[in-house]
């Protein structure tokens, strides 16, 4: 039986945090044997906000190394850097000309990021979801595993597919494949350590708000020690008045690999003084093997380059075929 195709990606902006890991990468790793997977480092997305050219390339390599360190296995998955496959930008242009402007203006992430940037908002930031649609559609992806915050972007991708197929498909022949989001309930929305009502995010100015995958044990201990809690004794999931409590228990559950029921029972009588060292120890133990593997992979740049070259070649084969299909459907002449 042919496996379903999966595509997903992470931006090379700073260190990945527990939200990226638990909301996305860990789920990619756990399900990778079931699917034919493409995971890209979306460096073209990283320049939709002001960026530092001196670190962009290194950050992209670091994210690719983290994919491998988290357990992405090349027998099931292809990894590559988005900007190495030119079809992404070309399909974005074609889709741009078919996307109504107001579809983009109402994207929540655009509105949130635009507020932060004031007058410096780029056209690229507005266009971000179209580039993301191109990423997904170039691989005829069936499924897109992401965290909750990306759901709206995948809905836009689906709307675009319907529009393109309606306008340019002929009879049974659709031009683009309709993908579905794959959002797990657990870990889909990891919250900030400083405020349990805000998403854990790379762009939060406070380092104390997130645990990064490469944080050394002392940093993890410090962040958990300082994280926001409440004065109530006894820990519980799902109390809307205790968002920090729910978030920290969920982190403990996901990082320790236990069931929710087991964690609820274990922590029901605990105070923060007892729980925080337990969470610290669990987070350090969960990240230690990833950090060790990351060090090894980053120590052999040539091997990493080979992986990314081969990934690029494989990705390009799929992407070029889909791009050609779209260009034919839109009526372009064949290059001579
Ligand atoms: P990025 O780099 O912002 O996030 C990468 C992945 O991490 C998830 N995520 C979270 N999950 C749970 N809790 C959080 N606090 C949290 N923060 C981030 C995101 O949902 C995402 O899955 N636009 C994408 C990148 C992208 C992409 C694509 C994804 C570009 N092209 C094509 C899928 C398919 C993004 O948000 O990246």
XYZ file of C-alpha atoms and ligand atoms in Angstrom:
373
model
C 0.000 0.000 0.000
C 1.277 3.477 -0.828
C 1.961 5.493 2.305
C 0.293 8.839 2.831
C 2.562 11.841 2.380
C 3.390 14.146 5.294
C 4.976 17.591 5.081
C 5.881 19.980 7.861
C 8.485 22.569 8.777
C 9.938 24.831 11.432
C 11.420 28.309 11.030
C 15.126 28.760 11.779
C 14.525 31.676 14.107
C 16.429 31.110 17.337
C 16.443 27.972 19.376
C 13.539 25.562 19.237
C 11.513 25.396 22.438
C 9.337 22.804 24.131
C 6.269 24.073 22.228
C 7.929 23.330 18.880
C 9.054 19.943 20.154
C 5.861 18.766 21.857
C 3.490 20.431 19.375
C 5.306 19.333 16.233
C 8.663 17.536 16.004
C 8.023 14.841 18.578
C 4.807 13.927 16.785
C 6.638 13.771 13.453
C 9.118 11.349 14.987
C 6.523 9.144 16.653
C 4.423 8.676 13.513
C 7.162 8.735 10.873
C 7.104 4.998 10.094
C 3.473 5.201 8.989
C 4.083 7.908 6.389
C 6.331 9.109 3.580
C 7.644 12.283 5.242
C 9.148 15.564 4.063
C 10.427 17.921 6.755
C 11.860 21.261 5.716
C 13.647 24.061 7.494
C 11.581 27.041 6.356
C 14.274 29.677 6.015
C 12.259 31.760 3.511
C 9.632 32.202 6.226
C 12.322 33.343 8.660
C 12.925 36.541 6.664
C 9.302 37.711 6.892
C 10.404 39.493 10.084
C 13.688 41.422 10.405
C 16.581 38.922 10.447
C 20.348 38.787 10.811
C 22.041 37.544 7.597
C 25.142 36.567 9.575
C 23.305 33.759 11.338
C 20.550 32.653 8.931
C 22.509 29.846 7.253
C 23.946 28.508 10.516
C 20.522 28.551 12.135
C 19.104 26.528 9.253
C 21.803 23.887 9.675
C 21.206 23.847 13.419
C 17.484 23.188 12.953
C 18.190 20.383 10.487
C 20.591 18.889 13.060
C 17.891 19.189 15.724
C 15.420 17.312 13.519
C 17.905 14.441 13.387
C 18.775 14.729 17.077
C 15.067 14.499 17.987
C 14.867 11.215 16.079
C 13.944 11.955 12.470
C 15.034 8.818 10.632
C 16.181 9.135 7.030
C 14.776 5.745 6.088
C 11.278 7.195 6.500
C 11.850 10.913 6.130
C 13.502 13.428 3.847
C 14.888 16.624 5.338
C 15.847 19.697 3.353
C 16.174 23.469 3.471
C 13.234 25.273 1.864
C 15.275 27.920 -0.009
C 17.341 25.174 -1.686
C 14.269 24.139 -3.678
C 13.374 27.071 -5.909
C 9.933 25.772 -6.747
C 8.718 27.081 -3.362
C 9.112 30.705 -4.397
C 7.818 30.100 -7.902
C 4.632 28.365 -6.787
C 4.123 31.122 -4.211
C 3.962 33.670 -7.017
C 1.437 31.622 -8.966
C -0.719 31.171 -5.867
C -0.370 34.862 -4.981
C -2.185 35.760 -8.154
C -5.097 33.520 -7.186
C -5.331 34.417 -3.471
C -7.809 37.152 -2.493
C -6.067 39.808 -0.416
C -8.714 39.742 2.304
C -8.027 36.032 2.986
C -4.544 37.055 4.112
C -5.550 40.193 5.963
C -7.730 38.199 8.319
C -5.025 35.716 9.392
C -4.646 35.867 13.181
C -0.869 35.399 13.118
C -0.457 38.207 10.606
C -2.537 40.547 12.720
C -0.596 39.668 15.890
C 2.834 40.005 14.297
C 1.864 43.143 12.353
C 0.880 44.909 15.568
C 4.341 44.206 17.003
C 6.096 45.597 13.907
C 4.178 48.825 13.462
C 5.057 50.525 10.195
C 7.725 48.016 9.175
C 5.353 45.214 8.218
C 6.587 43.642 4.988
C 4.529 42.288 2.116
C 6.298 39.006 2.922
C 4.685 38.847 6.357
C 1.256 39.176 4.781
C 2.201 36.570 2.180
C 3.581 34.085 4.726
C 0.553 31.721 4.516
C 0.773 31.538 0.712
C 4.416 30.449 0.942
C 3.329 27.905 3.531
C 0.598 26.662 1.175
C 3.231 26.277 -1.560
C 5.409 24.221 0.833
C 2.562 21.821 1.481
C 1.138 21.617 -2.043
C 4.458 21.021 -3.849
C 4.671 17.618 -2.158
C 1.044 16.554 -2.702
C 0.941 16.218 1.089
C -2.015 14.378 2.600
C -1.267 15.427 6.172
C 0.390 18.395 7.858
C 1.371 17.755 11.499
C 1.547 21.072 13.371
C 0.608 22.784 16.632
C -2.782 24.432 17.107
C -1.535 27.909 16.082
C -1.063 26.763 12.462
C -4.589 25.473 11.939
C -5.841 28.652 10.275
C -2.949 28.590 7.787
C -3.807 25.045 6.771
C -7.457 25.996 6.374
C -6.338 28.756 4.018
C -4.264 26.201 2.094
C -7.366 24.047 1.745
C -9.444 26.995 0.538
C -6.766 27.758 -2.036
C -6.746 24.176 -3.313
C -10.514 24.273 -3.772
C -10.259 27.593 -5.607
C -7.442 26.467 -7.920
C -9.128 23.153 -8.701
C -12.409 24.934 -9.382
C -10.869 27.494 -11.695
C -8.204 25.418 -13.419
C -9.010 21.731 -12.935
C -10.697 19.841 -15.708
C -13.360 17.259 -14.962
C -11.865 14.567 -12.755
C -8.375 16.049 -12.988
C -7.662 18.228 -10.009
C -4.544 20.372 -10.087
C -3.674 20.309 -6.377
C -4.131 17.758 -3.617
C -6.285 18.708 -0.614
C -4.225 18.340 2.603
C -5.496 17.928 6.166
C -4.014 19.266 9.394
C -2.810 16.679 11.901
C -3.057 18.277 15.328
C -2.694 16.112 18.394
C -4.652 17.129 21.447
C -1.721 16.724 23.825
C 1.023 19.295 23.327
C -0.801 21.228 20.574
C -0.635 24.419 22.639
C 2.229 24.631 25.108
C 1.933 27.821 27.142
C 4.504 30.337 28.374
C 6.233 29.700 31.708
C 5.623 33.333 32.668
C 1.919 33.421 31.780
C -0.241 30.320 31.398
C -2.686 32.147 29.130
C -0.042 32.990 26.478
C 1.509 30.585 23.984
C 5.165 29.621 24.503
C 6.857 31.517 21.689
C 10.291 32.205 20.197
C 9.411 35.873 19.902
C 8.662 36.453 23.604
C 11.379 38.881 24.752
C 11.821 36.966 28.018
C 14.034 33.860 27.859
C 12.395 32.812 31.139
C 9.109 32.254 29.309
C 10.340 29.192 27.412
C 12.582 26.155 27.753
C 14.769 25.681 24.703
C 15.775 22.226 23.550
C 19.436 23.143 23.950
C 19.144 24.746 27.398
C 21.767 23.346 29.803
C 20.461 21.753 33.045
C 21.175 24.897 35.114
C 19.078 27.046 32.773
C 16.181 24.573 32.877
C 16.353 24.495 36.694
C 16.398 28.291 36.879
C 13.458 28.727 34.496
C 11.275 26.210 36.301
C 12.212 27.672 39.669
C 11.130 31.133 38.507
C 8.074 30.106 36.488
C 4.667 31.489 37.396
C 2.501 29.380 39.720
C -0.387 30.051 42.099
C -0.830 29.907 45.862
C -3.130 26.859 45.851
C -1.953 23.529 47.241
C -2.788 20.365 45.309
C -2.243 20.262 41.532
C -4.919 19.643 38.918
C -5.548 19.635 35.159
C -8.264 21.671 33.449
C -9.111 24.247 36.114
C -9.695 27.418 34.027
C -8.663 29.554 37.002
C -5.273 27.788 37.136
C -3.807 27.968 33.597
C -0.202 27.691 34.844
C -1.050 24.590 36.841
C -2.616 22.911 33.803
C 0.344 23.841 31.590
C 3.047 22.634 33.986
C 1.248 19.366 34.687
C 0.830 18.842 30.934
C 4.547 19.433 30.412
C 5.328 16.888 33.122
C 2.912 14.407 31.565
C 4.351 14.747 28.055
C 8.004 14.759 29.103
C 7.648 11.817 31.482
C 5.588 9.781 29.008
C 2.963 8.950 31.635
C -0.798 8.988 31.207
C -2.797 11.997 32.284
C -4.601 9.940 34.910
C -1.321 8.753 36.433
C 0.005 12.331 36.605
C -3.260 13.664 38.060
C -3.134 11.011 40.788
C 0.600 11.455 41.504
C 0.355 15.252 41.840
C -3.101 15.673 43.402
C -1.699 16.322 46.873
C 1.562 18.026 45.879
C 2.603 21.605 46.508
C 4.802 23.552 44.085
C 7.862 23.003 46.280
C 7.627 19.290 45.652
C 6.462 19.463 42.024
C 9.011 21.902 40.597
C 12.098 19.721 41.304
C 10.241 16.748 39.800
C 9.453 18.672 36.601
C 13.040 19.977 36.456
C 14.509 16.505 36.722
C 12.085 15.148 34.111
C 12.768 17.966 31.621
C 16.550 17.598 32.001
C 16.344 13.828 31.502
C 14.101 14.195 28.426
C 16.364 16.734 26.732
C 19.735 15.219 27.639
C 19.797 12.557 24.849
C 18.653 15.129 22.245
C 21.429 17.506 23.284
C 24.080 14.762 23.174
C 23.000 13.658 19.685
C 22.812 17.277 18.495
C 26.439 17.787 19.569
C 27.534 14.744 17.577
C 25.654 15.798 14.431
C 26.930 19.378 14.544
C 30.464 17.981 14.914
C 30.328 16.470 11.420
C 29.292 19.259 9.056
C 30.199 17.242 5.945
C 27.790 14.463 6.890
C 25.025 16.988 7.560
C 25.681 18.661 4.200
C 25.398 15.300 2.447
C 22.055 14.623 4.137
C 20.742 18.039 3.097
C 22.044 17.678 -0.460
C 20.340 14.318 -0.877
C 17.202 15.713 0.774
C 17.186 18.634 -1.616
C 17.505 16.337 -4.634
C 14.598 14.176 -3.520
C 12.442 17.168 -2.595
C 13.186 18.865 -5.897
C 11.972 15.867 -7.893
C 8.543 16.050 -6.255
C 8.333 19.825 -6.227
C 9.289 20.272 -9.896
C 6.657 17.763 -11.013
C 3.885 19.539 -9.119
C 5.044 22.971 -10.270
C 4.980 21.792 -13.898
C 1.458 20.447 -13.368
C 0.261 23.788 -11.989
C 1.937 25.811 -14.743
C 0.346 23.644 -17.421
C -3.079 24.028 -15.760
C -2.637 27.814 -15.645
C -1.813 27.844 -19.347
C 1.908 28.673 -19.384
C 3.964 27.658 -22.401
C 6.549 24.914 -21.941
C 10.121 26.258 -21.614
C 12.043 25.742 -24.853
P 7.187 27.807 13.696
O 8.633 27.699 13.506
O 6.631 29.053 14.300
O 6.637 26.602 14.586
C 7.016 25.282 14.287
C 5.984 24.284 14.819
O 5.866 24.406 16.239
C 4.499 24.551 16.593
N 4.422 25.405 17.795
C 3.792 25.058 18.918
N 3.109 23.958 19.263
C 2.591 23.909 20.523
N 2.740 24.908 21.443
C 3.415 26.029 21.139
N 3.565 26.974 22.036
C 3.983 26.147 19.824
N 4.714 27.111 19.202
C 4.976 26.642 17.964
C 3.857 25.208 15.385
O 2.462 24.982 15.359
C 4.578 24.516 14.258
O 3.984 23.250 13.973
N 4.255 28.395 9.783
C 4.976 27.316 10.437
C 6.150 26.852 9.639
C 5.797 26.316 8.295
C 5.077 25.133 8.008
C 5.052 25.026 6.596
C 4.486 24.180 8.812
C 6.141 26.860 7.091
N 5.710 26.075 6.071
C 4.399 23.957 5.968
C 3.828 23.121 8.178
C 3.795 23.024 6.779
C 5.387 27.761 11.849
O 4.617 28.213 12.610
O 6.613 27.595 12.250
